Short mmCIF file of C-alpha atoms in Angstrom, two decimals:
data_model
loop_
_atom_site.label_atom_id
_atom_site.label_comp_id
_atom_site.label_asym_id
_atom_site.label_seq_id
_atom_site.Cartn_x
_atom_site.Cartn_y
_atom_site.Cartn_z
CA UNK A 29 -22.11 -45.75 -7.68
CA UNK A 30 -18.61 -44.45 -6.89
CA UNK A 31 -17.69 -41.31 -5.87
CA UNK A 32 -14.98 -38.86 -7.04
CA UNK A 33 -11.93 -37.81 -3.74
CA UNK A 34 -13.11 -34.96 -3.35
CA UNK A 35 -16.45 -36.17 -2.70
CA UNK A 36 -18.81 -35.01 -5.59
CA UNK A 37 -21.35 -37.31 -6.95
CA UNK A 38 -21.85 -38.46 -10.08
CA UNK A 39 -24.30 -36.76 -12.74
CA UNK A 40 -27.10 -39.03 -12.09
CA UNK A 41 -26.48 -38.60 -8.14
CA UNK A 42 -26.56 -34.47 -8.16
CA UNK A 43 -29.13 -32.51 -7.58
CA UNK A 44 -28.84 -29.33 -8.52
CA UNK A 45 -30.03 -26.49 -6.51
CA UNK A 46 -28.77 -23.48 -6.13
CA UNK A 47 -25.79 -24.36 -3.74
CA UNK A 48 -24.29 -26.59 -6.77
CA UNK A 49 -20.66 -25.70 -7.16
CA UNK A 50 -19.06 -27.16 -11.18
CA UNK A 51 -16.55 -29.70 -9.85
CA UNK A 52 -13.50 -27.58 -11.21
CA UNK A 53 -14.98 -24.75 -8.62
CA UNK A 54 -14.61 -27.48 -5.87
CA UNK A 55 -11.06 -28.80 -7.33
CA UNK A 56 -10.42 -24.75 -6.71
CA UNK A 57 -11.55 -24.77 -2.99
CA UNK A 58 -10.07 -27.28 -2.08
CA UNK A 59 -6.51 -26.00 -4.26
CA UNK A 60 -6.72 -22.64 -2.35
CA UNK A 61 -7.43 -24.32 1.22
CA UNK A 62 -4.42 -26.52 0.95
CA UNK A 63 -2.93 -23.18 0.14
CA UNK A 64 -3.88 -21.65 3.12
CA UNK A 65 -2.44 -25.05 4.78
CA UNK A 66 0.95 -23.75 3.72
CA UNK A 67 1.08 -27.16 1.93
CA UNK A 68 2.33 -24.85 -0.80
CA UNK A 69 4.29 -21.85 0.10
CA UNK A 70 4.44 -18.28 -1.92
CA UNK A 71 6.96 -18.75 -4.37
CA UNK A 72 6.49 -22.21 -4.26
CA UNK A 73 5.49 -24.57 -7.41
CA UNK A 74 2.49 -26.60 -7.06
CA UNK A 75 2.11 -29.77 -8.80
CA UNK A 76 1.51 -30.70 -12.12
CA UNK A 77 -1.87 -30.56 -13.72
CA UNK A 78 -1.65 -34.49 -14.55
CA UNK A 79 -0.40 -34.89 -10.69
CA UNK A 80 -3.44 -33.29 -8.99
CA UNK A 81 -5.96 -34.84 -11.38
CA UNK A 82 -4.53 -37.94 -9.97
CA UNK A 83 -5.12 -37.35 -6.72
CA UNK A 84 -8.31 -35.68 -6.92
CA UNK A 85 -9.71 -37.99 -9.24
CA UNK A 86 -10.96 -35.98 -11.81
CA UNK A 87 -10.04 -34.61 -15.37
CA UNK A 88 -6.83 -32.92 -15.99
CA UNK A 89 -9.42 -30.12 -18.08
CA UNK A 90 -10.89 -29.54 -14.60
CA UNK A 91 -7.97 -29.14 -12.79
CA UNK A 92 -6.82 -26.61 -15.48
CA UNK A 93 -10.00 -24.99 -15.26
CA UNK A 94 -9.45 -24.56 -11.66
CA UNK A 95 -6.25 -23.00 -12.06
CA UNK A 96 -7.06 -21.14 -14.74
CA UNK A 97 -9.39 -18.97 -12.26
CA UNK A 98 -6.74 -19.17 -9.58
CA UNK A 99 -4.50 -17.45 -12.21
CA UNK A 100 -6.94 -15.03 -13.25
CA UNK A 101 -7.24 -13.71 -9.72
CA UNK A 102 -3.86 -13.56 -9.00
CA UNK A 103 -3.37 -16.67 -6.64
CA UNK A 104 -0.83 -18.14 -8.15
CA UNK A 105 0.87 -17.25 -11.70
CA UNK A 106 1.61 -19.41 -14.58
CA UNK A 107 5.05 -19.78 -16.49
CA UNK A 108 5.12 -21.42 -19.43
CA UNK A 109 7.67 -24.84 -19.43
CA UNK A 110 8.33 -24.25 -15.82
CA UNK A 111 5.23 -24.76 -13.85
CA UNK A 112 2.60 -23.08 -11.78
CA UNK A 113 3.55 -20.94 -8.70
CA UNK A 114 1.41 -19.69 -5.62
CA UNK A 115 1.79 -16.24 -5.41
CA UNK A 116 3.55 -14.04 -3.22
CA UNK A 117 5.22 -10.49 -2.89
CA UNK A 118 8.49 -12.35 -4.11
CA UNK A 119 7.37 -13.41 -7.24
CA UNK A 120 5.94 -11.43 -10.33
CA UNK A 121 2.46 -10.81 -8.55
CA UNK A 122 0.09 -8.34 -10.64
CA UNK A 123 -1.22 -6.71 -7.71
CA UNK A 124 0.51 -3.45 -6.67
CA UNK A 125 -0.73 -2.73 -3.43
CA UNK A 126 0.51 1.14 -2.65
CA UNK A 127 3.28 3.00 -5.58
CA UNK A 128 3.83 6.37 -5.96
CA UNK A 129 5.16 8.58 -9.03
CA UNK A 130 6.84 12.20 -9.03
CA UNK A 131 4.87 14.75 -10.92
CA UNK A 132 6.67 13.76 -14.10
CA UNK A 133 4.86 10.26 -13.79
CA UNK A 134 8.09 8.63 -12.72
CA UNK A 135 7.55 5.88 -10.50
CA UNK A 136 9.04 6.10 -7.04
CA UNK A 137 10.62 3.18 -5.53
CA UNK A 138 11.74 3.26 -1.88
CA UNK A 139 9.86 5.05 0.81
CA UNK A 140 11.63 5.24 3.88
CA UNK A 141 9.53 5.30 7.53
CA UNK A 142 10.43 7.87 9.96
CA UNK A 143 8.31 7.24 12.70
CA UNK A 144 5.63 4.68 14.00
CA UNK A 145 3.56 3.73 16.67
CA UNK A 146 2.02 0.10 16.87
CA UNK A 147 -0.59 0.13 19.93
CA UNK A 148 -2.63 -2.90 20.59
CA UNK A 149 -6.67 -1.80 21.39
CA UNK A 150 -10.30 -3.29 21.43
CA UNK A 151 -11.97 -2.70 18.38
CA UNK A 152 -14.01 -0.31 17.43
CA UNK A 153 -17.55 0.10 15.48
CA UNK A 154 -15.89 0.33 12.41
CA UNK A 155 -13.21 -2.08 12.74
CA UNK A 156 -15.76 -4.53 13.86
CA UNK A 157 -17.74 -3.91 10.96
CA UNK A 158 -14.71 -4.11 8.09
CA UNK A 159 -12.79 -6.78 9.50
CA UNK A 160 -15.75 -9.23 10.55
CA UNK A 161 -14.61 -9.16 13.70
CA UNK A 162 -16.63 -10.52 17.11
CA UNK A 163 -17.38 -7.84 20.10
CA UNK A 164 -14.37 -7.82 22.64
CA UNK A 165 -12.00 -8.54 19.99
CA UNK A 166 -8.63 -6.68 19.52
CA UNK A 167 -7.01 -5.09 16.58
CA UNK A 168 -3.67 -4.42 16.46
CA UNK A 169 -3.18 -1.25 15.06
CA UNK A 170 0.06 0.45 13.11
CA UNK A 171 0.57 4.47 12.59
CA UNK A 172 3.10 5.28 10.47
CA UNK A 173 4.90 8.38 8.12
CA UNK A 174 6.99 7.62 5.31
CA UNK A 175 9.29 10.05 3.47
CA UNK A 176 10.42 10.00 -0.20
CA UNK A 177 14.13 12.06 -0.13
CA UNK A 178 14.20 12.46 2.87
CA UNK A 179 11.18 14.53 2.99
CA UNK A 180 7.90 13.48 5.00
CA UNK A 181 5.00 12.70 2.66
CA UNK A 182 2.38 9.35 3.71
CA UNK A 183 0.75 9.11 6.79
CA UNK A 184 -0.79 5.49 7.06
CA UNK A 185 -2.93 3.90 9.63
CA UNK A 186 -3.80 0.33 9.57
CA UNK A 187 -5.27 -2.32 11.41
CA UNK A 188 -5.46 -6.04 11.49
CA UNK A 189 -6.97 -8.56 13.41
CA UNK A 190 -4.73 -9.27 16.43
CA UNK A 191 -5.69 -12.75 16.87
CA UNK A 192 -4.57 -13.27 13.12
CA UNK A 193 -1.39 -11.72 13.44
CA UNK A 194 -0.01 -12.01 16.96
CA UNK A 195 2.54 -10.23 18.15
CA UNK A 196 3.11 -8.39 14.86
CA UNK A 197 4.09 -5.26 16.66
CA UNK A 198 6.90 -6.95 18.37
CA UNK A 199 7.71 -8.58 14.81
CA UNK A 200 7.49 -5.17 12.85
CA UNK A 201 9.45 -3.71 15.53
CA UNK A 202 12.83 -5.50 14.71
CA UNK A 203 11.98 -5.11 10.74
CA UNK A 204 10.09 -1.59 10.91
CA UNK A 205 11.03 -0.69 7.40
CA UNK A 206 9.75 -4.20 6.29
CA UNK A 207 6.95 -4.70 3.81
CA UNK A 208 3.55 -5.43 6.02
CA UNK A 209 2.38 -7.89 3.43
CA UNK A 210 5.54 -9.49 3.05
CA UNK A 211 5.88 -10.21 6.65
CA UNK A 212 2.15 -11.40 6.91
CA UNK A 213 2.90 -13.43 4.33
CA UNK A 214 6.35 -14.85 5.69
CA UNK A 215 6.09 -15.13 9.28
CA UNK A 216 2.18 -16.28 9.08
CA UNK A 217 1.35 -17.48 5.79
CA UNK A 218 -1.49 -14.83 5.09
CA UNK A 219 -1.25 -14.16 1.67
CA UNK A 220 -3.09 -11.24 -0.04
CA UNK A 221 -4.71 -11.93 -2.56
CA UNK A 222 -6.80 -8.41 -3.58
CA UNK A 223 -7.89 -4.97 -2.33
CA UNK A 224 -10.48 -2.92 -2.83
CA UNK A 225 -9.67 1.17 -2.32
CA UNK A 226 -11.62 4.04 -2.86
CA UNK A 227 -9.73 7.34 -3.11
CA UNK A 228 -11.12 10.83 -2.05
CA UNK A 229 -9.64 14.49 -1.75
CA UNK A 230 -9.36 15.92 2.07
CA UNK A 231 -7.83 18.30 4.07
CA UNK A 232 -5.09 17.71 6.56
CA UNK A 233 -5.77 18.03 10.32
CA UNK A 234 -3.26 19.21 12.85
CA UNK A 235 -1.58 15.80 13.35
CA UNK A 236 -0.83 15.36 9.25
CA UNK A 237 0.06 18.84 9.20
CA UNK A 238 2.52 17.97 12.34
CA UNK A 239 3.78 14.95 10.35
CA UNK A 240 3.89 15.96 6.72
CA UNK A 241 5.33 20.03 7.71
CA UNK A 242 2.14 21.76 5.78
CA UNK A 243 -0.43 23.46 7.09
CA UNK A 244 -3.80 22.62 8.47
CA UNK A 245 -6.34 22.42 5.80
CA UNK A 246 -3.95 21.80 2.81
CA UNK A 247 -5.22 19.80 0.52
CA UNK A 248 -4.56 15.50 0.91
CA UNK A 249 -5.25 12.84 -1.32
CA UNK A 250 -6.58 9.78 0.90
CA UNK A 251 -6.86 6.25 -0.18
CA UNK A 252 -9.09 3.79 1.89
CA UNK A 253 -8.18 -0.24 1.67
CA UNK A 254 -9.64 -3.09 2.08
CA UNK A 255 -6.80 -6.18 1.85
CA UNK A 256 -8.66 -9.62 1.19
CA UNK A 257 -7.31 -13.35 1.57
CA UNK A 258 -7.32 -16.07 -0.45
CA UNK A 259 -10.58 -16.96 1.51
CA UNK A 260 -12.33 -13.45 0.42
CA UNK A 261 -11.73 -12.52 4.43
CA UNK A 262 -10.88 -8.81 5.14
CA UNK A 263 -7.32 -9.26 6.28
CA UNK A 264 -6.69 -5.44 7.29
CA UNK A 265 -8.20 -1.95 6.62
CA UNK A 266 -5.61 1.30 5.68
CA UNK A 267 -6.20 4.59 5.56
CA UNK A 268 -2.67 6.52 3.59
CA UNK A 269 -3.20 10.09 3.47
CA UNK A 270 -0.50 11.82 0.70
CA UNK A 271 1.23 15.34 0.36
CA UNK A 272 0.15 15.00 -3.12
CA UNK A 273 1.86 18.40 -4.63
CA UNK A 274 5.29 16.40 -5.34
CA UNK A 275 3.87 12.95 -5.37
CA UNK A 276 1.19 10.95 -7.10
CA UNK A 277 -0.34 7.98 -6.44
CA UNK A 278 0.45 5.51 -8.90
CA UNK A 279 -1.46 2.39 -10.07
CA UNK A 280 -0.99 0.34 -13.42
CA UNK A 281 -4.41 -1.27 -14.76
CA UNK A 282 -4.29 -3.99 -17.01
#
């Protein structure tokens, strides 16, 4: 009995448990790993349906049923007569990681940094915890403010594993204004493919109050992220803390 490339059996051969994965879910593995290769860059078109069934050896409905999926969680996006794309911050990705609105619900565009510190550090508990990381690991961690009009209002903390991204401080140093997903996704090939946040009302301690000019105990709005990679690996974790009298946080379901 012959076997499929990608190494599934045929009907008669499988036995299926609970660890059986529909071929177009393997064609989909194996899609996002080559991915992750950098075999196909963000931006970048992959190749045809009819191409990939080729070389995988399977229908070209199962390789559009993998894709499909990969579509439908924002991996790579779909234009009609032109192709499929990977996704990337340079092309018309759905996810909007972090935008902002005035209190007239106007979005707000630029954000300019004004300060930031980018120490390197052991973990900690919760660091270890979030970012599946090993004891004695190091996390490369990025403070920054950002002003709107040239008026101070995000203060953002993040950190990353440093063995994923090393040397990013040195890297973000020379393009501090840069786009942190951009450049993970440039300069290492980490692309981000969701986040999870949860939002919550707080008061500002001395250092936001330092930062942001307000006063100790005014009122924040705080957003905790999770970033995720194409493999479902926590990529980095954010905590943004916003003057939110003149600004909103803005996100667009759809």
């Amino acid at each position: 009995k012959t076997r499929n490339v990608i190494g599934v059996p045929s009907m008669e051969e499988r036995n299926l448990g609970t660890d059986f994965q529909p071929l177009y879910r393997q064609v989909k593995a194996l899609l996002i790993k080559r991915v992750m290769l950098g075999d196909w860059k963000p931006g970048e078109a992959m190749p045809s349906e009819t191409r990939l069934a080729t070389e995988f050896r399977v229908s070209q409905g199962t390789v559009r049923k993998a894709i499909e999926e990969m579509a439908a969680e924002h991996i790579v996006v779909r234009h009609q007569g032109k192709g499929t794309f990977v996704t990337g911050r340079t092309t018309e990705s759905r996810i909007h990681f972090f935008s902002m609105s005035n209190i007239d619900h106007e979005p707000v565009v630029r954000r300019t940094m004004v300060s930031m510190e980018t120490p390197v550090a052991p973990a900690n508990k919760n660091e270890r915890k979030t970012l599946k990381l090993e004891d004695g690991e190091k996390v490369f961690r990025l403070h920054r403010v950002g002003a709107i009009d040239g008026k101070a209002v995000v203060c953002e903390d993040i950190s990353m594993a440093d063995r994923l991204f090393p040397g990013f401080g040195e890297l973000l140093g020379k393009k501090w204004r840069s786009n942190t997903y951009l450049m993970m996704e440039e300069h290492y090939g980490v692309l981000t493919a969701r986040a999870d946040e949860w939002l919550n009302a707080v008061r500002a301690g001395k250092r936001e109050a330092k930062e942001l000019d307000i006063k100790a105990g005014d009122p924040l709005l705080e957003i905790n992220r999770i970033s995720f990679g194409l493999d479902g690996n926590p990529i980095d974790m954010r905590r943004i803390r916003i003057n939110s009298r003149e600004y909103l946080y803005y996100n667009s379901v759809r």
